[in-house]
Amino acid sequence: MAVSGCPVAFSKIPSVGPFECRSDPDFSSPGPPPRYQSTGRRVCFPSASHHYGLSSLIFKFPPNFVRQLSTKARRNCSNIGVAQIVAASWTNPGVPSGCPTSSAAASTGGPPAPAPAAVAVDSAVVDPAVVIGAEEGLVVDGGDVQFEGLGVDDVASFLTSDGSITVHAGERLGRGIVTDAITTPVVNTSAYFFKKTAELIDFKEKRHVSFEYGRYGNPTTVVAEEKISALEGAESTIIMASGMCASTVMLMALVPAGGHIVTSTDCYRKTRIFIETFLPKMGITATLIDPADTAGLKAALEENKVSLYFTESPTNPFLRCVDIKVVSDLCHKHGALVCIDGTFATPLNQKALALGADMILHSATKFIGGHNDVLAGCISGKQEVIDKIRVLHHVLGGTLNPNAAYLIIRGMKTLHLRVQQQNSTAQRMAEILEAHPKVKRVYYLGLPSHPEHLIAKKQMTGFGGVVSFEIDGDLKSTIKFVDSLKIPYIAPSFGGCESIVDQPAIMSYWDLCREDREKYGIKDNLVRFSFGVEDFKDLKADVLQALDQI
């Protein structure tokens, strides 16, 4: 028999017992249609026309339920958790998206709601009222997933801090993967099947929505994207295989052939190489300005048809800072988009979208992942803009593996704790370094001596965990200092739990001669130190002892 609505009873599985939805908290709030609504023991979804996310429809299974499933059914469910049995398949598009039941319809005087199509599991008949995830938010539309944006208003009102959001967004607040597990399952699949050819045709003609292929989306990856969207206050987020992948795809997707961009002189070297070497092959030109040069930005906007202003803030490695509100207002007056690479800031220290930027980009490899064990990059912003990037991303294929997405989700749950520790350690160490006689200069936005300190103080709540500084010495004495350190690893990257130190002149620019390195401001005595979560006293002692060796 086909069971209509929710809860669901597995009456043909012997000795299994009742099967019902677990009640979830009421996440509804005034304003736009709520993303989550709870009606007693049944979780219901908002109308598909609102394009809001899917509520977390979580089922409780009796202990012996798994044993009652056939081997085939268990095998089909293994990748996404036992709780996720089938994809939803409401066949009548006229049925509201709210989990109606025949009895409920009768009580209002209307005809009974059509029963959802049933899917057989051995001798039992299962109501397919379980929906797998989709990108950027999920709504029930004829029982299928719909790719839409996650807006800032979707975040439950009872979560008032970034710390809580990093833990629960995308999971407790409405995870597409239905399971009683606290952690999000990893969906290791390269493709998604269609039950019949008619369903495939419906998909091709936009009446049915599916991930279809692993390059186009994955339920585990969606959880990571929704978590980042909630933290940034963005309508949509797309996550890719690395930060450079996110940067290059974004630039190619949003800047037309023959277009013009404006970027800053201080930036990650590989980003500069792409802008100076690869974009010209598409006829795209660039104006490079100092991060604080708003007059130069205004001139570039007036003299060129600028499509995009793209800069880091803070920048790498000198931690320069742009006034995001000022540059956003200026660019928007000339029809240019603004993308801020906020990797050094993290979403906790700076909200670029709230300050006026159109997009915020992160190398999630760094603070967001936070454990030096995963590569990823992400871009957040308005749905319309992210969709343009998504189209090219699906063609180029820099897809994040779902196992890496799981590591991002895991890492983000401690993001607020890690960033607090790293902010504190970096600030205190910057002050110590600035006062030390063997340190020539310190670059850190938390110091009043930094040229953009006041701008950073206005738009940031913390100044990050990375400090750059110049040793009072030459290449050899700087090497001696680095080699004398016992706690940090000598390595590229930053933002993880373990402290990392490097000399940019060697790590990133060793292929250039000294004169060419210094054109970019990279001196032989420059050190970039990413402070991890080790105890401050240990790091302080280690740094001071290493300085004593030179």
Coordinates of C-alpha atoms in Angstrom, one line a residue:
M1 CA 0.0 0.0 0.0
A2 CA 1.1 3.6 -0.5
V3 CA 1.0 5.7 2.6
S4 CA -0.1 9.3 2.1
G5 CA 1.7 12.1 3.9
C6 CA 3.9 12.0 7.0
P7 CA 4.4 10.3 9.4
V8 CA 5.0 7.0 7.6
A9 CA 4.2 3.5 8.8
F10 CA 6.1 0.4 7.6
S11 CA 3.2 -1.9 8.2
K12 CA 4.5 -4.7 6.0
I13 CA 7.9 -5.1 7.7
P14 CA 7.3 -7.6 10.5
S15 CA 8.3 -6.7 14.1
V16 CA 9.5 -3.3 13.1
G17 CA 7.0 -1.2 15.0
P18 CA 5.9 2.3 14.4
F19 CA 7.9 4.7 12.3
E20 CA 7.4 8.4 12.7
C21 CA 8.9 11.8 12.1
R22 CA 10.9 13.3 15.0
S23 CA 9.5 16.8 15.9
D24 CA 11.9 19.6 15.2
P25 CA 12.0 23.1 16.8
D26 CA 10.0 25.8 15.2
F27 CA 12.4 27.8 13.2
S28 CA 9.8 30.1 11.7
S29 CA 10.3 33.9 12.1
P30 CA 8.5 37.1 10.9
G31 CA 9.3 38.5 7.5
P32 CA 9.9 36.4 4.4
P33 CA 8.3 32.9 4.3
P34 CA 10.1 30.8 6.9
R35 CA 12.5 28.2 5.7
Y36 CA 11.5 25.8 8.5
Q37 CA 8.0 25.2 9.9
S38 CA 7.0 22.6 12.5
T39 CA 3.5 21.4 12.8
G40 CA 3.3 19.1 15.8
R41 CA 4.9 15.8 15.1
R42 CA 5.2 16.5 11.4
V43 CA 7.8 18.7 9.8
C44 CA 6.4 20.6 6.8
F45 CA 8.1 22.6 4.1
P46 CA 7.3 26.1 2.8
S47 CA 5.9 26.5 -0.6
A48 CA 8.2 25.8 -3.5
S49 CA 7.3 29.1 -5.1
H50 CA 9.3 30.8 -2.3
H51 CA 12.5 28.9 -3.3
Y52 CA 13.5 28.5 0.3
G53 CA 15.5 25.6 1.8
L54 CA 14.3 22.1 2.7
S55 CA 13.5 21.5 6.3
S56 CA 15.4 18.7 8.0
L57 CA 12.9 15.8 7.8
I58 CA 14.5 13.4 10.3
F59 CA 13.0 10.0 10.9
K60 CA 13.5 7.7 13.9
F61 CA 14.1 4.1 13.0
P62 CA 13.4 1.2 15.4
P63 CA 16.6 -0.7 16.3
N64 CA 15.9 -3.7 14.1
F65 CA 14.9 -1.8 11.1
V66 CA 18.2 -2.2 9.2
R67 CA 18.1 -5.9 9.6
Q68 CA 14.6 -6.0 8.0
L69 CA 15.9 -4.3 4.8
S70 CA 17.0 -6.5 1.9
T71 CA 20.6 -6.7 1.0
K72 CA 19.9 -4.7 -2.1
A73 CA 18.2 -2.0 -0.2
R74 CA 21.0 -1.7 2.3
R75 CA 23.6 -1.5 -0.5
N76 CA 21.6 1.2 -2.2
C77 CA 21.4 3.2 1.0
S78 CA 25.0 2.7 2.2
N79 CA 26.5 5.9 0.7
I80 CA 24.1 8.3 2.3
G81 CA 23.2 6.7 5.6
V82 CA 20.5 4.1 6.4
A83 CA 18.0 6.8 7.2
Q84 CA 17.9 8.1 3.6
I85 CA 15.9 5.4 1.9
V86 CA 14.6 7.0 -1.3
A87 CA 14.4 10.4 -3.0
A88 CA 11.1 12.2 -2.7
S89 CA 8.7 11.6 -5.5
W90 CA 5.4 13.5 -5.2
T91 CA 4.0 13.0 -8.6
N92 CA 1.2 15.6 -8.6
P93 CA 2.8 19.1 -9.1
G94 CA -0.4 20.6 -7.8
V95 CA 0.1 19.2 -4.3
P96 CA 1.3 21.8 -1.9
S97 CA 4.8 21.3 -0.5
G98 CA 3.7 20.9 3.0
C99 CA 3.4 17.2 3.8
P100 CA -0.4 17.1 3.6
T101 CA -2.4 14.1 4.6
S102 CA -5.7 12.9 3.4
S103 CA -7.3 13.4 6.7
A104 CA -6.0 16.9 7.0
A105 CA -7.5 17.7 3.6
A106 CA -10.8 16.2 4.5
S107 CA -11.0 18.3 7.7
T108 CA -10.8 21.5 5.6
G109 CA -13.7 20.3 3.4
G110 CA -11.4 19.7 0.3
P111 CA -10.8 16.5 -1.6
P112 CA -8.2 14.2 -0.2
A113 CA -4.7 15.0 -1.3
P114 CA -3.2 12.6 -3.9
A115 CA -1.0 10.1 -2.3
P116 CA 2.7 10.2 -3.2
A117 CA 4.1 7.5 -5.4
A118 CA 5.3 4.6 -3.4
V119 CA 8.6 2.8 -3.8
A120 CA 8.8 -0.9 -2.8
V121 CA 11.5 -2.2 -0.5
D122 CA 11.2 -6.0 -0.8
S123 CA 7.7 -6.7 0.5
A124 CA 7.3 -3.4 2.2
V125 CA 6.1 -0.2 0.6
V126 CA 7.9 2.9 1.6
D127 CA 6.5 6.4 1.2
P128 CA 9.2 8.3 -0.7
A129 CA 9.0 11.4 1.6
V130 CA 12.8 11.7 2.0
V131 CA 14.7 14.2 0.0
I132 CA 18.4 14.2 -0.8
G133 CA 20.2 17.5 -0.7
A134 CA 20.7 20.1 -3.5
E135 CA 22.9 23.1 -4.0
E136 CA 22.5 26.3 -2.0
G137 CA 19.2 25.4 -0.4
L138 CA 16.4 22.9 -1.1
V139 CA 12.8 23.3 -1.7
V140 CA 10.2 20.6 -2.4
D141 CA 8.7 21.1 -5.8
G142 CA 6.7 18.1 -6.9
G143 CA 8.8 16.1 -4.5
D144 CA 12.2 16.9 -6.0
V145 CA 15.1 19.1 -5.0
Q146 CA 15.3 22.6 -6.3
F147 CA 18.6 24.5 -6.5
E148 CA 18.1 28.0 -5.0
G149 CA 19.9 30.5 -2.8
L150 CA 20.1 30.5 1.0
G151 CA 19.3 34.0 2.2
V152 CA 20.4 35.6 5.4
D153 CA 16.8 35.6 6.7
D154 CA 16.8 31.8 6.5
V155 CA 19.0 31.5 9.6
A156 CA 17.0 30.5 12.6
S157 CA 16.4 33.5 14.9
F158 CA 17.5 31.6 18.0
L159 CA 21.1 31.6 16.7
T160 CA 22.5 35.0 17.5
S161 CA 26.3 34.4 17.1
D162 CA 28.7 33.3 14.4
G163 CA 30.0 30.6 16.8
S164 CA 26.5 28.9 16.9
I165 CA 26.0 29.3 13.1
T166 CA 29.3 27.6 12.3
V167 CA 28.2 24.6 14.3
H168 CA 24.6 24.3 13.2
A169 CA 24.0 26.0 9.8
G170 CA 23.3 23.6 7.0
E171 CA 22.9 20.7 9.4
R172 CA 20.5 21.1 12.4
L173 CA 18.9 24.0 10.5
G174 CA 17.8 21.9 7.5
R175 CA 20.2 19.3 6.1
G176 CA 19.1 17.6 2.9
I177 CA 20.6 14.3 3.9
V178 CA 18.1 12.7 6.2
T179 CA 19.7 10.9 9.2
D180 CA 19.6 10.9 12.9
A181 CA 23.4 11.2 12.9
I182 CA 24.8 14.4 14.4
T183 CA 27.5 14.6 11.8
T184 CA 26.8 14.9 8.1
P185 CA 27.3 11.7 6.1
V186 CA 29.7 11.6 3.2
V187 CA 27.9 10.8 -0.1
N188 CA 30.5 9.1 -2.2
T189 CA 28.9 8.9 -5.6
S190 CA 29.8 10.1 -9.1
A191 CA 26.3 10.0 -10.5
Y192 CA 22.6 10.0 -9.6
F193 CA 20.1 7.7 -11.2
F194 CA 16.7 8.3 -12.7
K195 CA 13.9 5.7 -12.0
K196 CA 12.5 5.8 -15.5
T197 CA 13.2 7.5 -18.8
A198 CA 10.2 9.7 -18.3
E199 CA 11.8 11.1 -15.2
L200 CA 15.0 11.8 -17.1
I201 CA 13.0 13.6 -19.8
D202 CA 11.3 15.6 -17.0
F203 CA 14.7 16.5 -15.7
K204 CA 15.9 17.7 -19.1
E205 CA 12.7 19.8 -19.5
K206 CA 13.0 21.4 -16.1
R207 CA 10.1 19.6 -14.4
H208 CA 12.3 17.4 -12.2
V209 CA 15.5 18.5 -10.5
S210 CA 18.4 16.2 -9.7
F211 CA 22.1 16.5 -9.1
E212 CA 22.5 14.2 -12.2
Y213 CA 26.3 14.0 -12.1
G214 CA 28.9 14.5 -9.4
R215 CA 30.4 17.5 -11.1
Y216 CA 27.1 19.4 -10.7
G217 CA 26.6 18.9 -7.0
N218 CA 26.7 16.6 -4.0
P219 CA 24.6 16.5 -0.8
T220 CA 27.6 16.6 1.5
T221 CA 29.1 19.5 -0.4
V222 CA 25.8 21.4 -0.2
V223 CA 26.0 21.3 3.6
A224 CA 29.4 23.0 3.5
E225 CA 28.0 25.6 1.1
E226 CA 25.0 26.4 3.2
K227 CA 27.1 26.7 6.3
I228 CA 29.4 29.2 4.6
S229 CA 26.3 31.1 3.2
A230 CA 24.8 31.4 6.6
L231 CA 28.0 32.7 8.1
E232 CA 28.5 35.3 5.4
G233 CA 24.9 36.3 5.1
A234 CA 24.9 35.3 1.4
E235 CA 22.1 34.1 -0.8
S236 CA 24.4 31.4 -2.3
T237 CA 27.8 29.8 -2.1
I238 CA 29.7 27.7 -4.5
I239 CA 32.6 25.6 -3.2
M240 CA 35.4 24.3 -5.5
A241 CA 38.6 22.2 -5.3
S242 CA 40.9 25.1 -4.2
G243 CA 41.1 28.8 -3.6
M244 CA 42.9 29.3 -6.9
C245 CA 40.2 27.4 -8.7
A246 CA 37.6 29.7 -7.2
S247 CA 39.6 32.8 -8.2
T248 CA 40.3 31.8 -11.8
V249 CA 36.7 30.5 -12.5
M250 CA 35.2 33.6 -11.0
L251 CA 37.4 35.9 -13.1
M252 CA 36.7 34.0 -16.3
A253 CA 33.0 33.8 -15.6
L254 CA 32.4 37.5 -14.8
V255 CA 34.8 39.3 -17.0
P256 CA 33.9 39.2 -20.8
A257 CA 36.5 38.8 -23.5
G258 CA 38.1 42.2 -24.0
G259 CA 37.0 43.4 -20.6
H260 CA 38.9 45.2 -17.9
I261 CA 39.5 44.5 -14.2
V262 CA 41.1 46.5 -11.4
T263 CA 43.2 44.7 -8.8
S264 CA 45.7 45.5 -6.1
T265 CA 49.5 45.5 -6.3
D266 CA 49.9 43.4 -3.1
C267 CA 48.3 40.0 -3.6
Y268 CA 48.9 36.3 -3.8
R269 CA 51.5 35.7 -6.4
K270 CA 49.7 32.9 -8.3
T271 CA 46.6 35.3 -8.6
R272 CA 48.9 37.9 -10.1
I273 CA 50.4 35.4 -12.5
F274 CA 46.9 34.4 -13.7
I275 CA 45.9 38.1 -14.2
E276 CA 49.1 39.1 -15.9
T277 CA 49.7 36.0 -18.0
F278 CA 46.4 34.2 -18.8
L279 CA 43.7 36.8 -18.9
P280 CA 45.5 38.8 -21.7
K281 CA 45.0 35.7 -23.9
M282 CA 41.3 36.5 -23.7
G283 CA 41.9 40.2 -24.4
I284 CA 41.3 41.1 -20.7
T285 CA 43.4 43.9 -19.4
A286 CA 44.1 45.0 -15.8
T287 CA 44.9 48.1 -13.8
L288 CA 47.0 47.5 -10.7
I289 CA 46.6 50.0 -7.9
D290 CA 47.8 50.3 -4.3
P291 CA 45.1 48.9 -1.9
A292 CA 44.6 52.3 -0.4
D293 CA 44.6 54.3 -3.7
T294 CA 40.9 55.2 -4.1
A295 CA 41.9 58.0 -6.4
G296 CA 43.6 55.5 -8.7
L297 CA 40.5 53.3 -8.5
K298 CA 38.3 56.2 -9.5
A299 CA 40.5 57.0 -12.4
A300 CA 40.6 53.4 -13.6
L301 CA 36.8 53.3 -13.5
E302 CA 36.4 56.5 -15.5
E303 CA 39.0 55.6 -18.1
N304 CA 38.0 51.9 -18.7
K305 CA 34.8 49.9 -18.9
V306 CA 35.6 48.0 -15.7
S307 CA 33.7 44.7 -15.1
L308 CA 35.2 43.8 -11.8
Y309 CA 37.3 45.1 -8.9
F310 CA 39.1 42.2 -7.3
T311 CA 41.3 42.5 -4.3
E312 CA 42.4 40.8 -1.1
S313 CA 41.6 42.5 2.2
P314 CA 43.8 41.9 4.1
T315 CA 46.4 41.3 1.4
N316 CA 49.1 38.7 1.1
P317 CA 51.8 39.1 2.5
F318 CA 51.7 42.7 3.8
L319 CA 48.2 42.6 5.3
R320 CA 47.1 45.8 3.6
C321 CA 43.4 46.7 3.9
V322 CA 40.9 48.4 1.6
D323 CA 37.9 50.4 2.7
I324 CA 35.3 47.9 1.4
K325 CA 32.3 50.3 1.7
V326 CA 34.1 53.1 -0.1
V327 CA 35.4 51.0 -3.0
S328 CA 32.0 49.2 -3.3
D329 CA 30.1 52.4 -3.6
L330 CA 32.5 53.8 -6.1
C331 CA 32.5 50.7 -8.3
H332 CA 28.8 50.3 -8.2
K333 CA 28.3 53.8 -9.5
H334 CA 30.3 52.7 -12.6
G335 CA 28.6 49.4 -13.0
A336 CA 31.5 47.3 -11.8
L337 CA 31.2 44.3 -9.5
V338 CA 33.3 44.0 -6.3
C339 CA 34.9 40.7 -5.1
I340 CA 36.9 40.7 -1.9
D341 CA 39.2 37.8 -1.1
G342 CA 38.8 37.6 2.6
T343 CA 40.9 34.6 3.3
F344 CA 43.2 36.3 5.8
A345 CA 40.2 37.9 7.6
T346 CA 37.9 34.9 7.8
P347 CA 34.1 35.4 7.9
L348 CA 34.3 35.9 11.6
N349 CA 36.6 39.0 11.5
Q350 CA 35.0 40.7 8.5
K351 CA 31.7 40.6 6.7
A352 CA 32.5 41.9 3.2
L353 CA 29.0 41.4 1.9
A354 CA 27.5 43.5 4.6
L355 CA 30.0 46.2 3.8
G356 CA 28.8 46.4 0.2
A357 CA 30.8 43.8 -1.7
D358 CA 29.0 41.7 -4.3
M359 CA 31.1 38.6 -3.6
I360 CA 33.4 37.2 -0.9
L361 CA 36.0 34.7 -1.8
H362 CA 38.0 32.4 0.5
S363 CA 40.7 29.8 0.2
A364 CA 38.9 27.5 2.5
T365 CA 42.1 25.6 2.8
K366 CA 43.2 28.1 5.3
F367 CA 41.2 29.2 8.4
I368 CA 37.8 27.8 7.3
G369 CA 39.2 24.2 7.0
G370 CA 41.6 25.1 9.8
H371 CA 43.5 21.8 10.1
N372 CA 46.1 21.9 7.3
D373 CA 44.5 18.8 5.8
V374 CA 42.2 19.9 3.0
L375 CA 42.2 22.0 -0.2
A376 CA 39.1 24.0 -1.0
G377 CA 37.9 27.4 -2.2
C378 CA 34.5 29.1 -2.1
I379 CA 32.7 32.2 -3.4
S380 CA 29.6 33.6 -1.7
G381 CA 27.2 36.3 -2.9
K382 CA 23.9 37.0 -4.5
Q383 CA 22.2 34.1 -6.3
E384 CA 22.3 35.8 -9.7
V385 CA 26.1 36.3 -9.6
I386 CA 27.0 32.9 -8.1
D387 CA 24.8 31.2 -10.8
K388 CA 27.0 32.7 -13.5
I389 CA 30.1 31.3 -11.8
R390 CA 28.4 28.0 -11.3
V391 CA 27.7 27.5 -15.1
L392 CA 31.4 27.8 -15.9
H393 CA 32.4 25.7 -12.9
H394 CA 30.3 22.9 -14.2
V395 CA 32.1 23.1 -17.5
L396 CA 35.7 23.3 -16.1
G397 CA 35.1 20.7 -13.4
G398 CA 37.1 21.8 -10.5
T399 CA 34.8 19.9 -8.2
L400 CA 35.4 19.4 -4.5
N401 CA 35.5 15.8 -3.4
P402 CA 32.7 15.0 -0.8
N403 CA 35.3 13.7 1.6
A404 CA 37.0 17.1 1.5
A405 CA 33.6 18.8 2.0
Y406 CA 33.2 16.7 5.1
L407 CA 36.5 18.0 6.4
I408 CA 35.4 21.6 5.7
I409 CA 32.2 21.0 7.7
R410 CA 34.1 19.4 10.5
G411 CA 36.7 22.2 10.6
M412 CA 34.1 25.0 10.6
K413 CA 32.5 23.8 13.8
T414 CA 35.6 25.1 15.7
L415 CA 36.2 28.1 13.5
H416 CA 35.1 30.6 16.1
L417 CA 37.2 29.1 18.8
R418 CA 40.3 28.8 16.7
V419 CA 40.0 32.4 15.3
Q420 CA 39.6 33.9 18.8
Q421 CA 42.8 32.2 19.9
Q422 CA 44.7 33.1 16.7
N423 CA 43.5 36.7 16.8
S424 CA 44.7 37.0 20.4
T425 CA 48.1 35.3 19.9
A426 CA 48.8 37.3 16.7
Q427 CA 48.0 40.6 18.3
R428 CA 50.1 40.0 21.4
M429 CA 53.0 38.6 19.3
A430 CA 52.9 41.6 16.9
E431 CA 53.2 44.0 19.8
I432 CA 56.2 42.0 21.2
L433 CA 57.9 41.8 17.8
E434 CA 57.4 45.5 17.1
A435 CA 59.2 46.3 20.4
H436 CA 62.1 43.9 19.8
P437 CA 65.4 45.4 18.7
K438 CA 66.1 42.6 16.2
V439 CA 62.9 43.2 14.3
K440 CA 63.0 46.0 11.8
R441 CA 59.3 46.3 10.9
V442 CA 56.0 44.5 11.6
Y443 CA 53.0 44.3 9.3
Y444 CA 49.8 43.7 11.3
L445 CA 46.5 45.5 11.1
G446 CA 46.0 45.4 14.8
L447 CA 49.0 47.8 15.3
P448 CA 48.4 51.5 15.3
S449 CA 51.6 51.8 13.2
H450 CA 49.9 50.0 10.3
P451 CA 48.8 52.5 7.6
E452 CA 45.3 51.0 7.3
H453 CA 44.8 50.4 11.1
L454 CA 41.9 52.8 11.3
I455 CA 40.1 51.3 8.3
A456 CA 40.6 47.8 9.7
K457 CA 39.4 48.9 13.1
K458 CA 36.2 50.2 11.5
Q459 CA 35.3 47.2 9.4
M460 CA 36.9 44.2 11.2
T461 CA 36.2 42.7 14.6
G462 CA 39.6 41.0 14.8
F463 CA 42.8 41.3 12.8
G464 CA 43.6 37.7 12.0
G465 CA 46.2 35.1 12.9
V466 CA 49.0 36.0 10.5
V467 CA 51.8 38.5 11.2
S468 CA 54.5 39.5 8.7
F469 CA 57.7 41.2 9.8
E470 CA 61.2 42.0 8.7
I471 CA 64.2 40.8 10.6
D472 CA 67.0 43.4 11.2
G473 CA 69.4 41.4 9.0
D474 CA 70.0 39.8 5.7
L475 CA 68.9 36.5 4.0
K476 CA 71.3 34.4 6.1
S477 CA 70.3 35.8 9.4
T478 CA 66.7 35.5 8.6
I479 CA 67.2 31.8 7.7
K480 CA 69.0 31.4 11.0
F481 CA 66.0 32.8 12.8
V482 CA 63.5 30.6 10.9
D483 CA 65.6 27.5 11.4
S484 CA 65.9 28.2 15.2
L485 CA 62.1 28.1 15.7
K486 CA 60.9 24.8 17.2
I487 CA 57.1 25.0 17.2
P488 CA 56.1 26.3 13.7
Y489 CA 56.6 24.2 10.6
I490 CA 58.5 25.7 7.6
A491 CA 55.8 25.4 5.0
P492 CA 53.5 27.3 2.7
S493 CA 49.8 28.0 3.6
F494 CA 48.5 29.4 6.9
G495 CA 45.4 29.4 9.1
G496 CA 45.6 25.9 10.5
C497 CA 45.9 24.7 14.1
E498 CA 49.6 24.2 13.7
S499 CA 51.8 27.4 13.4
I500 CA 53.6 27.8 10.1
V501 CA 56.5 30.1 9.2
D502 CA 58.1 30.9 5.9
Q503 CA 60.3 33.4 4.1
P504 CA 58.4 34.6 1.1
A505 CA 61.6 35.4 -0.8
I506 CA 62.4 31.7 -0.7
M507 CA 59.0 30.0 -0.4
S508 CA 57.2 31.9 -3.1
Y509 CA 59.7 34.1 -5.1
W510 CA 63.0 32.1 -5.1
D511 CA 62.7 31.7 -8.9
L512 CA 63.2 35.5 -9.3
C513 CA 66.4 37.4 -8.7
R514 CA 66.6 39.7 -5.7
E515 CA 66.0 42.8 -7.8
D516 CA 62.8 41.3 -9.3
R517 CA 61.6 40.2 -5.9
E518 CA 62.0 43.6 -4.5
K519 CA 59.9 45.1 -7.2
Y520 CA 57.0 43.3 -5.4
G521 CA 58.3 44.5 -2.0
I522 CA 59.6 41.0 -1.1
K523 CA 62.8 41.5 0.8
D524 CA 65.2 38.8 1.9
N525 CA 64.5 39.5 5.5
L526 CA 60.7 39.2 5.3
V527 CA 59.0 36.6 7.4
R528 CA 55.3 35.5 7.4
F529 CA 54.2 33.8 10.6
S530 CA 50.8 32.1 10.8
F531 CA 50.0 31.5 14.5
G532 CA 48.2 28.3 15.3
V533 CA 46.3 27.4 18.4
E534 CA 49.3 26.5 20.5
D535 CA 49.7 28.0 23.9
F536 CA 50.7 31.7 23.7
K537 CA 53.5 31.3 26.3
D538 CA 55.1 28.5 24.4
L539 CA 55.0 30.5 21.1
K540 CA 56.3 33.6 22.8
A541 CA 59.2 31.7 24.3
D542 CA 60.0 30.0 21.0
V543 CA 60.1 33.2 19.0
L544 CA 62.2 35.1 21.6
Q545 CA 64.7 32.3 21.8
A546 CA 65.0 32.2 18.0
L547 CA 65.5 36.0 17.9
D548 CA 68.3 35.6 20.4
Q549 CA 70.1 33.3 18.0
I550 CA 70.7 36.0 15.4

